[in-house]
Coordinates of N, CA and C in Angstrom, one line a residue:
M1 N 25.9 5.2 106.0 CA 26.8 6.3 105.6 C 26.5 6.8 104.3
A2 N 26.2 5.8 103.5 CA 25.5 6.5 101.6 C 24.5 7.0 101.7
E3 N 23.8 6.6 102.4 CA 21.7 7.2 103.0 C 22.2 8.5 103.8
E4 N 23.6 9.3 104.3 CA 23.5 10.4 105.1 C 23.9 11.2 104.1
N5 N 25.3 10.6 103.0 CA 25.6 11.2 102.0 C 23.8 11.8 101.0
D6 N 23.2 10.8 101.1 CA 22.6 11.2 100.1 C 21.4 12.2 100.4
Q7 N 21.1 12.0 101.7 CA 20.2 13.5 102.0 C 21.2 14.6 102.5
E8 N 22.4 14.7 103.0 CA 23.0 16.3 101.8 C 23.5 17.5 101.3
Q9 N 23.4 16.1 100.3 CA 22.9 16.2 98.9 C 21.4 16.9 99.0
Q10 N 20.7 16.4 99.0 CA 19.6 16.4 99.2 C 18.8 18.1 99.6
D11 N 19.8 18.2 100.7 CA 19.8 19.7 101.8 C 20.0 20.8 100.3
K12 N 21.6 20.4 100.0 CA 21.8 21.7 98.9 C 21.2 22.1 98.0
P13 N 21.0 23.5 98.6 CA 20.2 23.8 96.5 C 21.5 23.7 96.2
T14 N 20.9 23.1 94.5 CA 21.8 23.1 93.4 C 22.3 24.3 92.8
G15 N 22.9 24.3 91.7 CA 23.4 25.3 91.6 C 22.2 25.6 90.3
K16 N 21.4 25.5 89.2 CA 20.4 26.1 88.8 C 18.7 26.2 90.4
R17 N 18.7 25.9 91.1 CA 17.9 26.9 92.5 C 19.1 28.3 93.0
K18 N 20.1 28.1 93.1 CA 20.6 29.2 93.4 C 21.0 30.2 92.8
K19 N 20.5 30.0 90.9 CA 20.3 31.1 90.1 C 19.3 31.9 89.9
L20 N 18.2 30.9 90.0 CA 17.1 31.0 90.4 C 16.1 32.0 91.1
L21 N 17.2 31.0 92.9 CA 16.8 32.5 94.1 C 17.1 33.9 93.6
F22 N 18.2 33.8 93.4 CA 19.4 35.4 92.9 C 18.1 36.1 91.9
I23 N 18.1 35.1 90.8 CA 16.9 36.1 89.4 C 16.1 36.3 90.4
G24 N 15.4 35.5 90.2 CA 13.5 35.7 91.3 C 13.9 37.5 92.1
G25 N 14.8 37.0 93.6 CA 15.3 38.0 94.4 C 15.0 39.3 93.7
G26 N 16.0 39.7 92.3 CA 16.1 40.3 91.8 C 15.2 41.1 91.3
A27 N 14.5 40.2 90.4 CA 13.6 40.5 90.1 C 12.6 41.9 91.2
A28 N 12.3 41.1 91.4 CA 11.5 41.7 93.1 C 12.1 42.7 93.3
I29 N 13.8 42.6 93.7 CA 13.6 44.3 94.2 C 13.5 45.1 93.0
I30 N 13.7 45.1 91.9 CA 13.2 46.2 90.4 C 12.1 45.8 91.0
I31 N 11.0 45.4 90.9 CA 10.0 45.4 91.3 C 9.6 46.3 91.9
I32 N 9.8 46.3 92.8 CA 9.7 46.9 94.1 C 9.5 48.0 93.8
A33 N 11.1 48.8 93.6 CA 11.7 49.9 93.5 C 10.9 50.9 92.3
V34 N 10.5 49.8 91.4 CA 9.6 51.0 90.6 C 8.3 50.5 90.9
V35 N 8.2 50.5 91.8 CA 6.6 50.8 92.2 C 6.8 51.3 93.4
V36 N 7.6 51.6 94.0 CA 7.6 53.0 95.1 C 7.8 54.1 94.0
I37 N 9.2 54.0 93.1 CA 8.6 55.5 92.8 C 7.8 56.1 91.4
W38 N 7.1 54.3 91.1 CA 5.9 54.7 90.3 C 4.8 55.5 90.9
L39 N 4.9 55.6 92.4 CA 4.0 56.1 93.7 C 4.4 56.9 94.2
F40 N 5.6 57.5 94.0 CA 6.0 58.9 94.9 C 6.1 59.9 93.5
S41 N 6.2 59.5 92.3 CA 6.3 60.4 91.4 C 4.5 60.4 90.9
G42 N 3.4 59.8 90.7 CA 2.2 60.1 90.4 C 1.3 60.6 91.3
S43 N 2.3 60.6 92.4 CA 1.0 61.0 93.2 C 0.7 62.3 93.6
S44 N 1.8 62.9 93.8 CA 1.7 64.7 93.3 C 0.8 64.7 92.1
E45 N 1.8 64.5 91.1 CA 0.9 65.4 90.4 C -1.1 64.5 89.8
S46 N -1.6 63.9 89.6 CA -2.8 63.0 90.6 C -3.4 63.5 91.4
G47 N -2.7 64.2 92.4 CA -3.4 64.9 93.2 C -3.7 66.3 93.2
Q48 N -2.6 67.3 92.3 CA -2.9 68.0 91.4 C -4.2 68.5 91.0
G49 N -4.2 67.3 89.9 CA -5.2 67.4 88.8 C -6.7 67.6 89.6
Q50 N -6.9 66.4 90.2 CA -8.1 65.9 91.6 C -8.6 67.2 91.7
S51 N -7.4 67.9 92.9 CA -8.1 69.1 93.6 C -7.9 70.1 93.1
N52 N -7.7 70.1 92.0 CA -8.1 71.5 91.0 C -9.5 71.7 90.2
G53 N -9.5 70.9 89.9 CA -10.3 70.1 89.4 C -10.7 71.1 87.5
G54 N -11.2 71.9 87.0 CA -11.6 72.2 85.6 C -10.5 73.7 85.7
Q55 N -10.4 73.5 86.6 CA -9.1 74.9 87.0 C -8.2 75.0 86.6
A56 N -7.2 73.4 86.4 CA -6.1 73.8 86.1 C -5.5 73.4 84.6
S57 N -6.9 73.9 83.7 CA -7.0 74.5 82.1 C -6.7 75.4 81.9
Q58 N -7.6 76.4 82.7 CA -7.2 77.8 83.4 C -6.2 78.4 83.2
V59 N -5.6 77.7 84.7 CA -4.7 78.2 84.9 C -3.3 78.4 83.6
S60 N -3.5 77.0 83.4 CA -2.2 76.5 82.1 C -2.6 77.8 80.6
A61 N -3.9 77.8 80.9 CA -3.9 79.1 79.7 C -3.9 80.8 79.6
D62 N -3.9 80.4 81.1 CA -3.8 82.0 80.9 C -1.5 82.4 81.9
S63 N -0.7 80.9 81.9 CA 0.4 81.2 82.1 C 1.4 81.3 80.8
S64 N 0.6 80.7 79.5 CA 1.3 80.9 78.3 C 2.3 82.3 78.1
D65 N 1.2 83.3 79.0 CA 1.0 84.6 78.2 C 1.9 85.8 78.9
A66 N 2.6 85.1 80.6 CA 3.4 85.6 81.2 C 4.7 84.1 81.8
P67 N 5.7 84.1 82.1 CA 6.3 83.7 82.9 C 6.3 82.2 83.7
E68 N 6.4 81.6 84.7 CA 6.0 80.9 85.4 C 6.5 82.2 86.6
V69 N 6.1 81.9 88.0 CA 6.8 82.6 89.0 C 7.7 82.0 89.8
G70 N 7.7 80.5 89.4 CA 8.8 79.6 90.3 C 10.1 79.1 89.3
N71 N 9.7 79.6 87.5 CA 10.3 79.7 86.9 C 12.1 80.2 86.5
A72 N 12.3 80.5 87.8 CA 13.7 81.2 87.8 C 15.4 80.5 86.8
L73 N 15.8 80.8 86.2 CA 16.9 80.1 85.1 C 17.6 81.1 85.2
Y74 N 19.1 80.8 84.8 CA 20.0 81.2 85.3 C 21.2 81.4 84.0
V75 N 21.1 82.7 83.5 CA 22.3 82.6 82.3 C 23.8 83.0 82.9
G76 N 24.7 82.6 82.2 CA 26.7 82.9 82.8 C 26.6 83.1 82.1
M77 N 27.5 84.1 82.0 CA 28.4 85.3 80.7 C 29.2 84.1 80.5
P78 N 30.0 84.0 79.3 CA 30.8 82.7 79.1 C 31.8 83.2 80.0
R79 N 32.4 84.0 79.9 CA 34.3 84.7 80.6 C 33.9 85.6 81.3
P80 N 34.7 85.1 82.7 CA 34.9 86.3 84.1 C 35.1 87.2 83.5
F81 N 34.8 88.7 84.4 CA 35.2 90.1 83.9 C 35.8 90.8 84.8
V82 N 37.3 90.5 83.4 CA 38.5 90.7 84.3 C 38.8 92.4 84.0
F83 N 39.1 93.5 84.7 CA 39.2 94.3 84.7 C 40.1 95.5 85.9
I84 N 40.5 96.5 85.6 CA 41.4 97.2 86.7 C 40.7 98.8 87.7
V85 N 40.7 98.7 88.2 CA 40.4 99.9 89.6 C 41.5 100.7 90.2
P86 N 41.6 101.9 90.5 CA 41.9 102.7 90.9 C 41.5 102.2 92.9
G87 N 43.0 102.1 93.4 CA 43.2 102.1 94.6 C 43.8 103.4 95.6
D88 N 44.1 103.2 96.9 CA 44.4 103.7 97.6 C 46.1 103.9 97.7
A89 N 46.9 103.2 97.3 CA 48.2 102.6 97.0 C 48.6 102.4 95.6
R90 N 47.5 101.9 95.2 CA 47.5 101.2 93.6 C 46.7 100.6 93.1
E91 N 46.7 100.4 91.8 CA 45.2 99.7 91.2 C 45.7 98.9 91.5
R92 N 44.4 98.1 91.1 CA 43.9 96.4 92.0 C 43.5 95.9 90.4
T93 N 43.9 94.9 90.5 CA 42.8 93.5 89.3 C 41.5 93.2 89.8
V94 N 40.9 93.1 88.7 CA 39.2 92.7 90.1 C 38.8 91.6 89.0
Q95 N 38.4 90.3 88.9 CA 37.6 89.5 88.4 C 36.3 89.1 89.3
I96 N 35.7 89.0 88.7 CA 34.1 88.7 88.4 C 33.0 87.9 88.2
K97 N 32.5 86.8 87.6 CA 31.9 86.0 87.6 C 30.7 86.1 87.8
V98 N 30.4 86.6 86.3 CA 28.0 86.8 86.7 C 27.1 86.3 86.1
Q99 N 25.9 85.7 87.0 CA 25.5 85.3 85.7 C 23.8 85.7 86.4
L100 N 23.0 86.1 85.1 CA 21.9 86.8 84.9 C 20.7 85.9 85.9
M101 N 19.9 86.2 86.3 CA 18.5 85.1 86.8 C 17.6 86.2 85.9
V102 N 16.8 84.7 85.3 CA 15.7 85.2 84.5 C 14.2 84.4 84.6
R103 N 13.2 85.0 84.2 CA 12.2 84.0 84.3 C 12.3 83.7 82.9
G104 N 11.8 82.1 82.6 CA 11.0 81.5 81.5 C 12.3 81.2 80.3
E105 N 11.8 80.7 79.7 CA 12.4 79.7 78.3 C 12.7 81.6 77.9
E106 N 11.5 82.0 76.9 CA 11.6 82.6 76.4 C 12.9 83.9 76.7
S107 N 12.8 84.3 77.6 CA 13.8 85.1 78.5 C 14.7 84.9 78.0
E108 N 15.0 83.7 78.8 CA 16.4 82.9 78.6 C 17.4 83.2 77.3
E109 N 16.5 83.0 76.7 CA 16.7 83.1 75.2 C 16.9 84.1 74.1
Q110 N 15.8 85.6 74.4 CA 17.1 86.8 74.8 C 17.9 87.4 74.9
V111 N 18.3 86.8 76.2 CA 19.7 87.3 77.0 C 20.5 86.5 76.3
K112 N 20.6 85.5 75.8 CA 21.5 84.5 75.6 C 21.9 85.2 74.7
R113 N 20.9 85.9 73.3 CA 21.0 86.9 72.0 C 22.0 87.9 72.2
H114 N 21.7 88.6 73.0 CA 22.2 89.4 73.9 C 23.7 89.4 74.0
I115 N 24.5 88.6 74.6 CA 25.0 88.7 75.2 C 26.4 89.4 75.4
P116 N 27.2 89.9 73.5 CA 28.0 90.8 73.7 C 27.2 92.3 74.2
L117 N 26.3 92.7 74.0 CA 25.8 93.8 74.8 C 26.3 93.9 76.4
I118 N 25.3 92.7 76.6 CA 25.1 92.8 78.2 C 26.5 92.4 78.6
E119 N 27.6 91.8 78.4 CA 28.8 92.1 78.8 C 29.6 93.1 78.4
G120 N 28.9 93.8 77.5 CA 30.4 95.6 76.8 C 29.6 96.4 78.1
T121 N 28.3 96.3 78.0 CA 27.7 97.2 79.4 C 28.1 96.9 80.8
L122 N 28.4 95.2 81.8 CA 28.5 95.3 82.9 C 30.7 95.6 82.8
H123 N 30.9 95.5 81.4 CA 32.5 96.2 81.5 C 32.3 97.3 81.6
E124 N 31.7 98.4 81.1 CA 31.8 99.2 81.6 C 31.6 99.6 82.6
V125 N 30.3 99.3 83.8 CA 29.7 99.3 84.9 C 30.8 99.3 85.6
F126 N 31.5 97.7 86.1 CA 32.3 97.3 86.5 C 34.1 98.0 86.9
S127 N 34.2 98.6 85.8 CA 35.3 99.3 85.0 C 34.8 100.7 86.2
S128 N 33.7 101.2 85.9 CA 34.0 102.5 86.9 C 34.2 102.4 88.4
S129 N 33.9 101.0 88.9 CA 34.5 101.2 90.5 C 35.6 101.3 90.8
T130 N 35.5 101.5 92.3 CA 37.1 101.6 92.9 C 37.1 100.6 93.7
A131 N 38.3 100.2 94.1 CA 38.8 99.1 95.2 C 38.5 99.5 96.2
E132 N 38.4 100.5 96.6 CA 37.6 101.2 98.5 C 35.8 100.7 98.5
E133 N 35.7 100.9 96.9 CA 33.9 100.6 97.3 C 34.2 99.0 97.2
L134 N 34.6 97.8 96.8 CA 34.5 96.7 96.3 C 35.2 96.0 97.1
K135 N 35.7 96.1 98.3 CA 36.0 96.1 99.7 C 34.4 95.7 101.0
T136 N 34.0 97.0 100.7 CA 32.9 96.4 101.7 C 31.9 95.6 100.9
V137 N 31.1 95.6 101.4 CA 29.8 94.9 101.5 C 28.6 95.7 100.8
E138 N 28.7 96.8 101.6 CA 27.2 97.8 100.6 C 28.3 98.3 99.2
G139 N 29.3 98.5 99.2 CA 30.1 98.7 97.8 C 29.3 97.5 96.4
K140 N 29.0 96.4 97.0 CA 29.5 95.4 96.1 C 27.8 95.1 96.4
T141 N 27.3 95.3 97.1 CA 25.6 95.4 96.6 C 25.4 96.9 95.5
K142 N 25.6 97.7 96.0 CA 25.7 98.6 95.5 C 26.1 98.9 93.3
L143 N 27.5 98.4 93.4 CA 27.6 97.4 92.3 C 26.6 96.7 91.4
R144 N 26.1 95.9 91.9 CA 25.7 95.4 91.9 C 24.2 95.3 91.6
E145 N 23.4 96.3 92.0 CA 22.2 97.3 91.8 C 22.3 97.8 90.6
L146 N 23.8 98.5 90.6 CA 23.4 99.4 88.8 C 24.3 99.1 88.5
A147 N 24.2 97.7 88.3 CA 24.4 96.2 87.4 C 23.6 95.9 86.1
L148 N 22.6 96.2 87.4 CA 21.0 95.3 87.3 C 20.2 96.5 86.3
Q149 N 20.8 98.1 87.1 CA 20.0 99.1 86.7 C 20.2 99.0 84.4
E150 N 21.8 99.1 84.8 CA 22.2 99.3 83.6 C 21.9 98.9 82.3
V151 N 22.0 97.0 82.8 CA 21.7 96.2 81.5 C 20.1 95.9 81.1
R152 N 19.5 96.2 82.0 CA 18.2 96.2 82.0 C 17.9 97.4 80.9
N153 N 18.6 99.0 80.9 CA 18.3 99.9 80.6 C 18.6 99.8 79.3
A154 N 20.2 98.6 79.1 CA 20.6 98.0 77.4 C 19.5 97.2 77.3
L155 N 19.6 96.3 77.5 CA 18.4 95.3 76.8 C 17.2 95.8 76.1
E156 N 16.2 96.8 77.4 CA 15.1 97.2 76.7 C 15.0 97.8 75.9
S157 N 16.3 98.3 75.0 CA 16.3 99.6 73.5 C 15.6 98.3 72.8
V158 N 16.8 97.0 73.2 CA 16.7 96.1 71.7 C 15.7 94.6 72.0
A159 N 15.3 94.5 73.3 CA 14.7 93.2 73.3 C 13.1 93.0 74.2
G160 N 13.0 95.0 75.0 CA 11.8 94.7 75.5 C 12.5 94.7 76.9
P161 N 11.6 95.2 77.9 CA 10.9 95.6 80.0 C 11.5 94.3 80.0
G162 N 12.4 94.3 81.5 CA 12.0 92.8 82.2 C 12.6 92.0 82.0
L163 N 13.9 91.9 81.2 CA 13.8 90.1 80.2 C 15.1 89.8 82.2
V164 N 15.8 90.8 82.7 CA 16.2 90.3 83.9 C 16.1 91.0 84.9
E165 N 16.5 89.6 86.0 CA 15.7 89.7 87.4 C 16.7 90.2 89.1
Q166 N 17.4 90.1 88.4 CA 18.9 89.8 89.3 C 19.7 89.4 88.7
V167 N 21.1 90.7 88.4 CA 22.8 90.8 88.7 C 23.4 90.0 89.5
L168 N 23.4 88.3 89.7 CA 24.6 87.6 90.2 C 25.8 87.2 90.7
F169 N 26.2 87.8 91.6 CA 28.0 87.8 91.3 C 28.0 86.3 92.3
T170 N 28.9 85.5 91.2 CA 28.8 84.5 91.7 C 30.7 84.1 92.5
S171 N 31.3 85.4 91.5 CA 32.8 85.0 92.2 C 33.5 86.4 92.2
M172 N 34.0 86.8 93.0 CA 34.7 87.8 92.8 C 36.0 88.4 93.9
V173 N 37.3 88.2 93.0 CA 38.7 88.0 93.2 C 39.2 89.8 93.0
M174 N 39.3 90.0 93.9 CA 40.8 91.2 94.1 C 42.1 91.4 94.4
Q175 N 42.6 91.7 93.2 CA 44.5 91.1 93.8 C 45.3 93.3 93.8

């Protein structure tokens, strides 16, 4: 009987052994996760450098002058535009939230510096519309295009041409 109890105690792992197994298993999982992340993130960068050869340095030198094509940034207007437009039976209150799409961080900074000018321009454009125009998709599209044109014109005189690529309506409510 005493021999069976001794054998059962030897078969069961002790508290220290359990801790070591737990710590070792956790460390193995962390090491595997780090290796997987390193392989996925490192493979795309090293593959691009090897396939381009000497062209990589030439492309980076050329791209410093012009903003990257895929580097779209969005500048949100700090407040939604709220204005009243005439309608068939009565005047309507409209609220529009706007974001501007720009290319490159330099353009983003210039647009942020001129937000008061942009807000004033957009408010003039929006308040000149009617409720009937804003009810249709075509009317909203025309308003967006007119807003883009007017913002570009206003910014061209103070910051240069081509800062804003698109004017996006992220929300529009009409009551």
